[in-house]
PDB file of C-alpha atoms in Angstrom:
ATOM      1  CA  UNK L  11      -0.076  -0.278  -0.097  1.00 58.00           C
ATOM      2  CA  UNK L  12       1.077   3.708  -0.315  1.00 64.00           C
ATOM      3  CA  UNK L  13       2.975   5.385   2.000  1.00 90.00           C
ATOM      4  CA  UNK L  14       3.197   8.359   1.118  1.00 94.00           C
ATOM      5  CA  UNK L  15      -0.258  10.083   0.522  1.00 94.00           C
ATOM      6  CA  UNK L  16      -1.066  13.084  -1.653  1.00 96.00           C
ATOM      7  CA  UNK L  17      -4.158  15.308  -1.127  1.00 96.00           C
ATOM      8  CA  UNK L  18      -5.817  16.026  -3.298  1.00 97.00           C
ATOM      9  CA  UNK L  19      -5.404  13.848  -6.460  1.00 96.00           C
ATOM     10  CA  UNK L  20      -6.840  16.866  -8.385  1.00 97.00           C
ATOM     11  CA  UNK L  21      -7.982  20.327  -8.129  1.00 97.00           C
ATOM     12  CA  UNK L  22      -9.629  23.346  -9.778  1.00 97.00           C
ATOM     13  CA  UNK L  23      -9.449  26.945  -8.919  1.00 96.00           C
ATOM     14  CA  UNK L  24      -9.937  29.948  -9.986  1.00 97.00           C
ATOM     15  CA  UNK L  25      -7.390  32.686 -11.308  1.00 97.00           C
ATOM     16  CA  UNK L  26      -6.321  34.320  -8.209  1.00 97.00           C
ATOM     17  CA  UNK L  27      -7.253  31.881  -5.504  1.00 97.00           C
ATOM     18  CA  UNK L  28      -4.782  30.097  -3.376  1.00 97.00           C
ATOM     19  CA  UNK L  29      -4.586  26.606  -3.389  1.00 98.00           C
ATOM     20  CA  UNK L  30      -3.134  23.527  -0.633  1.00 98.00           C
ATOM     21  CA  UNK L  31      -1.677  20.507  -1.197  1.00 98.00           C
ATOM     22  CA  UNK L  32      -0.897  17.584   1.702  1.00 97.00           C
ATOM     23  CA  UNK L  33       2.018  15.300   1.410  1.00 96.00           C
ATOM     24  CA  UNK L  34       1.669  12.866   4.545  1.00 95.00           C
ATOM     25  CA  UNK L  35       3.847   9.697   5.252  1.00 93.00           C
ATOM     26  CA  UNK L  36       1.765   7.375   6.451  1.00 92.00           C
ATOM     27  CA  UNK L  37       4.394   4.440   8.351  1.00 87.00           C
ATOM     28  CA  UNK L  38       7.415   6.678   9.226  1.00 89.00           C
ATOM     29  CA  UNK L  39       8.841   9.797  10.384  1.00 90.00           C
ATOM     30  CA  UNK L  40       9.443  11.950   7.005  1.00 90.00           C
ATOM     31  CA  UNK L  41      12.507  14.428   8.006  1.00 90.00           C
ATOM     32  CA  UNK L  42      12.675  15.723   4.210  1.00 92.00           C
ATOM     33  CA  UNK L  43       9.810  15.991   1.816  1.00 94.00           C
ATOM     34  CA  UNK L  44      10.737  17.250  -1.817  1.00 95.00           C
ATOM     35  CA  UNK L  45       8.145  18.943  -3.978  1.00 97.00           C
ATOM     36  CA  UNK L  46       8.316  18.336  -7.904  1.00 96.00           C
ATOM     37  CA  UNK L  47       6.360  19.864 -10.586  1.00 97.00           C
ATOM     38  CA  UNK L  48       5.891  18.297 -13.603  1.00 96.00           C
ATOM     39  CA  UNK L  49       4.475  19.425 -16.972  1.00 92.00           C
ATOM     40  CA  UNK L  50       2.631  17.200 -19.532  1.00 89.00           C
ATOM     41  CA  UNK L  51       5.144  14.999 -21.312  1.00 85.00           C
ATOM     42  CA  UNK L  52       7.722  16.250 -19.263  1.00 90.00           C
ATOM     43  CA  UNK L  53       9.848  15.156 -15.964  1.00 93.00           C
ATOM     44  CA  UNK L  54       9.991  16.106 -12.784  1.00 95.00           C
ATOM     45  CA  UNK L  55      11.501  19.392 -11.911  1.00 94.00           C
ATOM     46  CA  UNK L  56      12.544  19.841  -8.243  1.00 94.00           C
ATOM     47  CA  UNK L  57      10.857  22.355  -6.603  1.00 96.00           C
ATOM     48  CA  UNK L  58      12.243  22.970  -3.081  1.00 95.00           C
ATOM     49  CA  UNK L  59      13.616  20.782  -0.276  1.00 94.00           C
ATOM     50  CA  UNK L  60      11.669  20.572   3.220  1.00 92.00           C
ATOM     51  CA  UNK L  61      13.418  19.154   6.327  1.00 89.00           C
ATOM     52  CA  UNK L  62      11.307  19.153   9.244  1.00 86.00           C
ATOM     53  CA  UNK L  63      11.294  22.030  11.358  1.00 83.00           C
ATOM     54  CA  UNK L  64      13.499  24.710   9.454  1.00 86.00           C
ATOM     55  CA  UNK L  65      12.524  26.699   6.127  1.00 89.00           C
ATOM     56  CA  UNK L  66      12.289  25.088   3.069  1.00 93.00           C
ATOM     57  CA  UNK L  67      15.504  25.267   0.287  1.00 94.00           C
ATOM     58  CA  UNK L  68      14.136  26.285  -3.117  1.00 96.00           C
ATOM     59  CA  UNK L  69      15.734  25.528  -6.715  1.00 94.00           C
ATOM     60  CA  UNK L  70      16.864  28.260  -8.811  1.00 93.00           C
ATOM     61  CA  UNK L  71      13.803  30.020 -10.373  1.00 94.00           C
ATOM     62  CA  UNK L  72      10.939  28.912  -7.914  1.00 96.00           C
ATOM     63  CA  UNK L  73       9.269  31.771  -5.971  1.00 95.00           C
ATOM     64  CA  UNK L  74       9.264  30.898  -2.242  1.00 94.00           C
ATOM     65  CA  UNK L  75       6.939  33.551  -2.034  1.00 95.00           C
ATOM     66  CA  UNK L  76       4.257  31.851  -4.457  1.00 96.00           C
ATOM     67  CA  UNK L  77       5.132  28.357  -3.803  1.00 97.00           C
ATOM     68  CA  UNK L  78       4.780  28.197   0.155  1.00 96.00           C
ATOM     69  CA  UNK L  79       6.173  25.061   1.549  1.00 95.00           C
ATOM     70  CA  UNK L  80       5.350  24.134   5.348  1.00 92.00           C
ATOM     71  CA  UNK L  81       6.554  21.031   7.148  1.00 91.00           C
ATOM     72  CA  UNK L  82       5.716  21.088  10.702  1.00 82.00           C
ATOM     73  CA  UNK L  83       5.794  18.189  11.782  1.00 90.00           C
ATOM     74  CA  UNK L  84       7.519  14.729  10.586  1.00 91.00           C
ATOM     75  CA  UNK L  85       4.391  13.090   8.650  1.00 93.00           C
ATOM     76  CA  UNK L  86       3.308  16.405   6.900  1.00 94.00           C
ATOM     77  CA  UNK L  87       4.553  18.918   4.580  1.00 95.00           C
ATOM     78  CA  UNK L  88       2.299  21.425   2.783  1.00 96.00           C
ATOM     79  CA  UNK L  89       2.479  22.857  -0.087  1.00 97.00           C
ATOM     80  CA  UNK L  90       0.192  26.347  -1.288  1.00 97.00           C
ATOM     81  CA  UNK L  91       0.422  27.615  -4.474  1.00 98.00           C
ATOM     82  CA  UNK L  92      -0.439  31.143  -3.693  1.00 97.00           C
ATOM     83  CA  UNK L  93      -2.470  33.320  -5.948  1.00 97.00           C
ATOM     84  CA  UNK L  94      -2.850  31.033  -8.440  1.00 97.00           C
ATOM     85  CA  UNK L  95      -2.825  31.521 -12.401  1.00 96.00           C
ATOM     86  CA  UNK L  96      -3.435  29.384 -15.513  1.00 96.00           C
ATOM     87  CA  UNK L  97       0.419  28.446 -15.781  1.00 96.00           C
ATOM     88  CA  UNK L  98       0.214  27.453 -12.514  1.00 97.00           C
ATOM     89  CA  UNK L  99      -1.610  24.805 -13.958  1.00 97.00           C
ATOM     90  CA  UNK L 100       0.707  21.113 -13.533  1.00 97.00           C
ATOM     91  CA  UNK L 101       1.150  17.925 -11.902  1.00 97.00           C
ATOM     92  CA  UNK L 102       2.640  18.704  -8.419  1.00 98.00           C
ATOM     93  CA  UNK L 103       4.029  15.446  -6.996  1.00 97.00           C
ATOM     94  CA  UNK L 104       5.644  14.952  -3.479  1.00 96.00           C
ATOM     95  CA  UNK L 105       8.326  12.670  -2.131  1.00 95.00           C
ATOM     96  CA  UNK L 106       9.370  11.953   1.707  1.00 93.00           C
ATOM     97  CA  UNK L 107      12.323  10.283   2.873  1.00 90.00           C
ATOM     98  CA  UNK L 108      13.231   9.852   6.698  1.00 84.00           C
ATOM     99  CA  UNK L 109      15.764   7.175   8.539  1.00 77.00           C
ATOM    100  CA  UNK L 110      16.074   4.165   7.409  1.00 75.00           C
ATOM    101  CA  UNK L 111      13.635   4.855   4.656  1.00 76.00           C
ATOM    102  CA  UNK L 112      14.022   5.073   1.079  1.00 81.00           C
ATOM    103  CA  UNK L 113      12.563   7.593  -0.863  1.00 87.00           C
ATOM    104  CA  UNK L 114       8.637   7.416  -1.860  1.00 91.00           C
ATOM    105  CA  UNK L 115       6.758   9.298  -3.689  1.00 94.00           C
ATOM    106  CA  UNK L 116       3.051  10.421  -3.654  1.00 95.00           C
ATOM    107  CA  UNK L 117       0.642   9.904  -5.779  1.00 94.00           C
ATOM    108  CA  UNK L 118       0.538  13.564  -7.423  1.00 96.00           C
ATOM    109  CA  UNK L 119      -1.923  16.147  -7.621  1.00 97.00           C
ATOM    110  CA  UNK L 120      -3.264  17.802 -10.698  1.00 97.00           C
ATOM    111  CA  UNK L 121      -3.612  21.445 -10.475  1.00 97.00           C
ATOM    112  CA  UNK L 122      -6.010  22.905 -13.156  1.00 97.00           C
ATOM    113  CA  UNK L 123      -6.169  27.149 -12.814  1.00 97.00           C
ATOM    114  CA  UNK L 124      -9.514  28.490 -14.849  1.00 96.00           C
TER     115      UNK L 124
ATOM    116  CA  UNK V   6      22.681  21.921 -11.487  1.00 52.00           C
ATOM    117  CA  UNK V   7      23.545  18.392 -13.096  1.00 56.00           C
ATOM    118  CA  UNK V   8      21.879  17.619 -16.067  1.00 82.00           C
ATOM    119  CA  UNK V   9      20.539  14.085 -17.124  1.00 93.00           C
ATOM    120  CA  UNK V  10      20.092  13.819 -20.427  1.00 96.00           C
ATOM    121  CA  UNK V  11      17.858  10.516 -21.548  1.00 97.00           C
ATOM    122  CA  UNK V  12      17.551   9.062 -24.917  1.00 97.00           C
ATOM    123  CA  UNK V  13      15.636   8.756 -26.941  1.00 97.00           C
ATOM    124  CA  UNK V  14      13.029  10.969 -25.932  1.00 96.00           C
ATOM    125  CA  UNK V  15      10.099   8.796 -27.303  1.00 97.00           C
ATOM    126  CA  UNK V  16      10.026   5.386 -28.515  1.00 97.00           C
ATOM    127  CA  UNK V  17       7.179   3.066 -30.122  1.00 97.00           C
ATOM    128  CA  UNK V  18       7.902  -0.143 -30.887  1.00 97.00           C
ATOM    129  CA  UNK V  19       5.829  -3.686 -31.429  1.00 97.00           C
ATOM    130  CA  UNK V  20       5.756  -6.421 -28.818  1.00 97.00           C
ATOM    131  CA  UNK V  21       8.119  -8.724 -28.030  1.00 98.00           C
ATOM    132  CA  UNK V  22      11.061  -6.236 -29.847  1.00 98.00           C
ATOM    133  CA  UNK V  23      14.070  -5.448 -27.338  1.00 98.00           C
ATOM    134  CA  UNK V  24      15.143  -1.520 -26.439  1.00 98.00           C
ATOM    135  CA  UNK V  25      17.748   0.292 -24.668  1.00 98.00           C
ATOM    136  CA  UNK V  26      17.224   3.531 -23.116  1.00 98.00           C
ATOM    137  CA  UNK V  27      19.876   5.722 -22.498  1.00 98.00           C
ATOM    138  CA  UNK V  28      20.820   8.069 -19.256  1.00 98.00           C
ATOM    139  CA  UNK V  29      23.886  10.621 -19.558  1.00 97.00           C
ATOM    140  CA  UNK V  30      25.603  13.043 -17.414  1.00 95.00           C
ATOM    141  CA  UNK V  31      28.793  15.193 -16.743  1.00 92.00           C
ATOM    142  CA  UNK V  32      28.347  14.927 -13.316  1.00 91.00           C
ATOM    143  CA  UNK V  33      29.708  11.759 -11.137  1.00 93.00           C
ATOM    144  CA  UNK V  34      26.490  10.415  -9.334  1.00 94.00           C
ATOM    145  CA  UNK V  35      26.880   8.521  -5.920  1.00 93.00           C
ATOM    146  CA  UNK V  36      23.498   6.297  -6.938  1.00 93.00           C
ATOM    147  CA  UNK V  37      21.483   6.570  -9.643  1.00 95.00           C
ATOM    148  CA  UNK V  38      17.913   4.727  -9.720  1.00 95.00           C
ATOM    149  CA  UNK V  39      15.382   4.058 -12.550  1.00 97.00           C
ATOM    150  CA  UNK V  40      11.727   4.863 -12.238  1.00 96.00           C
ATOM    151  CA  UNK V  41       9.065   4.236 -14.421  1.00 96.00           C
ATOM    152  CA  UNK V  42       5.720   6.340 -13.984  1.00 96.00           C
ATOM    153  CA  UNK V  43       2.026   6.282 -15.503  1.00 93.00           C
ATOM    154  CA  UNK V  44      -0.042   9.023 -16.342  1.00 90.00           C
ATOM    155  CA  UNK V  45      -1.580  10.777 -13.580  1.00 91.00           C
ATOM    156  CA  UNK V  46       0.369   8.694 -10.951  1.00 93.00           C
ATOM    157  CA  UNK V  47       3.453   9.220  -9.104  1.00 93.00           C
ATOM    158  CA  UNK V  48       6.669   7.812 -10.531  1.00 95.00           C
ATOM    159  CA  UNK V  49       7.533   4.209  -9.495  1.00 94.00           C
ATOM    160  CA  UNK V  50      11.061   2.813  -8.260  1.00 93.00           C
ATOM    161  CA  UNK V  51      12.730  -0.056 -10.370  1.00 96.00           C
ATOM    162  CA  UNK V  52      16.008  -0.197  -9.004  1.00 95.00           C
ATOM    163  CA  UNK V  53      18.765   1.560  -7.736  1.00 94.00           C
ATOM    164  CA  UNK V  54      22.642   1.386  -8.576  1.00 95.00           C
ATOM    165  CA  UNK V  55      25.469   2.488  -6.532  1.00 94.00           C
ATOM    166  CA  UNK V  56      28.774   0.703  -7.847  1.00 95.00           C
ATOM    167  CA  UNK V  57      30.454   1.839 -10.977  1.00 96.00           C
ATOM    168  CA  UNK V  58      29.881  -0.864 -13.754  1.00 96.00           C
ATOM    169  CA  UNK V  59      27.304  -2.484 -11.816  1.00 96.00           C
ATOM    170  CA  UNK V  60      24.777  -4.604 -13.622  1.00 98.00           C
ATOM    171  CA  UNK V  61      21.305  -5.409 -12.219  1.00 97.00           C
ATOM    172  CA  UNK V  62      18.208  -7.480 -13.623  1.00 97.00           C
ATOM    173  CA  UNK V  63      14.565  -7.723 -12.724  1.00 95.00           C
ATOM    174  CA  UNK V  64      13.055 -10.084 -15.141  1.00 96.00           C
ATOM    175  CA  UNK V  65      13.110  -8.837 -18.854  1.00 97.00           C
ATOM    176  CA  UNK V  66      14.715  -5.559 -17.171  1.00 98.00           C
ATOM    177  CA  UNK V  67      18.817  -4.902 -16.907  1.00 98.00           C
ATOM    178  CA  UNK V  68      20.386  -1.533 -15.811  1.00 98.00           C
ATOM    179  CA  UNK V  69      23.802  -0.773 -16.316  1.00 98.00           C
ATOM    180  CA  UNK V  70      25.440   2.016 -14.417  1.00 97.00           C
ATOM    181  CA  UNK V  71      28.847   3.004 -16.425  1.00 97.00           C
ATOM    182  CA  UNK V  72      32.019   2.309 -14.784  1.00 97.00           C
ATOM    183  CA  UNK V  73      32.750   6.132 -13.632  1.00 96.00           C
ATOM    184  CA  UNK V  74      29.327   6.351 -12.283  1.00 96.00           C
ATOM    185  CA  UNK V  75      28.282   9.379 -15.217  1.00 95.00           C
ATOM    186  CA  UNK V  76      25.894   6.964 -17.058  1.00 96.00           C
ATOM    187  CA  UNK V  77      23.092   4.296 -16.855  1.00 98.00           C
ATOM    188  CA  UNK V  78      20.979   2.025 -19.797  1.00 98.00           C
ATOM    189  CA  UNK V  79      18.364   0.223 -19.244  1.00 98.00           C
ATOM    190  CA  UNK V  80      17.476  -2.735 -21.629  1.00 98.00           C
ATOM    191  CA  UNK V  81      14.350  -4.103 -22.208  1.00 98.00           C
ATOM    192  CA  UNK V  82      14.086  -7.372 -24.070  1.00 98.00           C
ATOM    193  CA  UNK V  83      10.608  -8.836 -25.614  1.00 98.00           C
ATOM    194  CA  UNK V  84       9.042  -5.803 -24.775  1.00 98.00           C
ATOM    195  CA  UNK V  85       5.089  -5.740 -23.584  1.00 97.00           C
ATOM    196  CA  UNK V  86       2.119  -3.651 -23.984  1.00 96.00           C
ATOM    197  CA  UNK V  87       2.541  -3.390 -20.096  1.00 96.00           C
ATOM    198  CA  UNK V  88       6.025  -1.908 -20.490  1.00 97.00           C
ATOM    199  CA  UNK V  89       4.245   1.220 -21.811  1.00 97.00           C
ATOM    200  CA  UNK V  90       4.772   4.467 -19.440  1.00 96.00           C
ATOM    201  CA  UNK V  91       7.498   7.083 -18.911  1.00 97.00           C
ATOM    202  CA  UNK V  92      10.755   5.901 -17.992  1.00 97.00           C
ATOM    203  CA  UNK V  93      12.915   8.069 -15.945  1.00 97.00           C
ATOM    204  CA  UNK V  94      16.630   8.114 -14.529  1.00 97.00           C
ATOM    205  CA  UNK V  95      17.543   9.930 -11.414  1.00 95.00           C
ATOM    206  CA  UNK V  96      20.585  10.658  -9.834  1.00 93.00           C
ATOM    207  CA  UNK V  97      22.291  11.682  -6.857  1.00 91.00           C
ATOM    208  CA  UNK V  98      25.203  13.682  -5.892  1.00 86.00           C
ATOM    209  CA  UNK V  99      26.965  12.928  -2.953  1.00 82.00           C
ATOM    210  CA  UNK V 100      25.633  12.058   0.275  1.00 78.00           C
ATOM    211  CA  UNK V 101      22.760  14.801  -0.331  1.00 77.00           C
ATOM    212  CA  UNK V 102      19.235  13.619  -0.501  1.00 78.00           C
ATOM    213  CA  UNK V 103      18.190  15.296  -3.392  1.00 85.00           C
ATOM    214  CA  UNK V 104      17.221  13.224  -6.614  1.00 89.00           C
ATOM    215  CA  UNK V 105      17.742  14.895 -10.050  1.00 91.00           C
ATOM    216  CA  UNK V 106      15.375  13.193 -12.773  1.00 94.00           C
ATOM    217  CA  UNK V 107      16.831  12.777 -16.044  1.00 96.00           C
ATOM    218  CA  UNK V 108      15.056  14.251 -19.330  1.00 95.00           C
ATOM    219  CA  UNK V 109      12.345  10.816 -19.522  1.00 96.00           C
ATOM    220  CA  UNK V 110      11.769   8.279 -22.017  1.00 97.00           C
ATOM    221  CA  UNK V 111       8.382   7.684 -23.071  1.00 97.00           C
ATOM    222  CA  UNK V 112       7.810   4.143 -24.343  1.00 97.00           C
ATOM    223  CA  UNK V 113       4.804   2.855 -26.151  1.00 97.00           C
ATOM    224  CA  UNK V 114       4.417  -0.746 -26.817  1.00 97.00           C
ATOM    225  CA  UNK V 115       1.990  -1.820 -28.905  1.00 96.00           C
ATOM    226  CA  UNK V 116       0.352  -5.016 -30.000  1.00 92.00           C
TER     227      UNK V 116
END
């Protein structure tokens, strides 16, 4: 069964609103979580790395004020897309690791901004 | 940023054919992984290779890590429609937990 749960799997929102995506580790403590973005027919691009209890490290070109990441507990990280625009429409995927646990991926969230 | 270039980008073959996907970089990786991803889902780990020259087999799939740990290949024997998907290599540099993904190879296997 899934060890990393991502929610929601699909979300449609209006331009200008904010959307929160959750990533939960189900049976291990995720000290580190990663957030990726994937455009259609393309590979995964790392957006940011979050360590529990500290600020996320963003990749070059990713706006930290637009993509807010919170990793307040060892089982939950959230990505909030603020003031969403149609160009933010994408497939967002999280992954998590911690202790002896290998990297596990969530099943992704398809965001559509209208 | 370490770039991982995969080739080919897209491959359409018939059931029973063999194929090889390549993953190349100018960077040295401490480990390299191969994933397969279905539409609308997260990637699923197929294999991890850590030693230069290492070869691993998973049923009809054979994975090889280059001697210099800069490149890798995935060979599929007698491809089946169920092999259809996006194949991604991903590498780690040093002790970093961050994974850098390759550009991806989209495989389509038809009857």
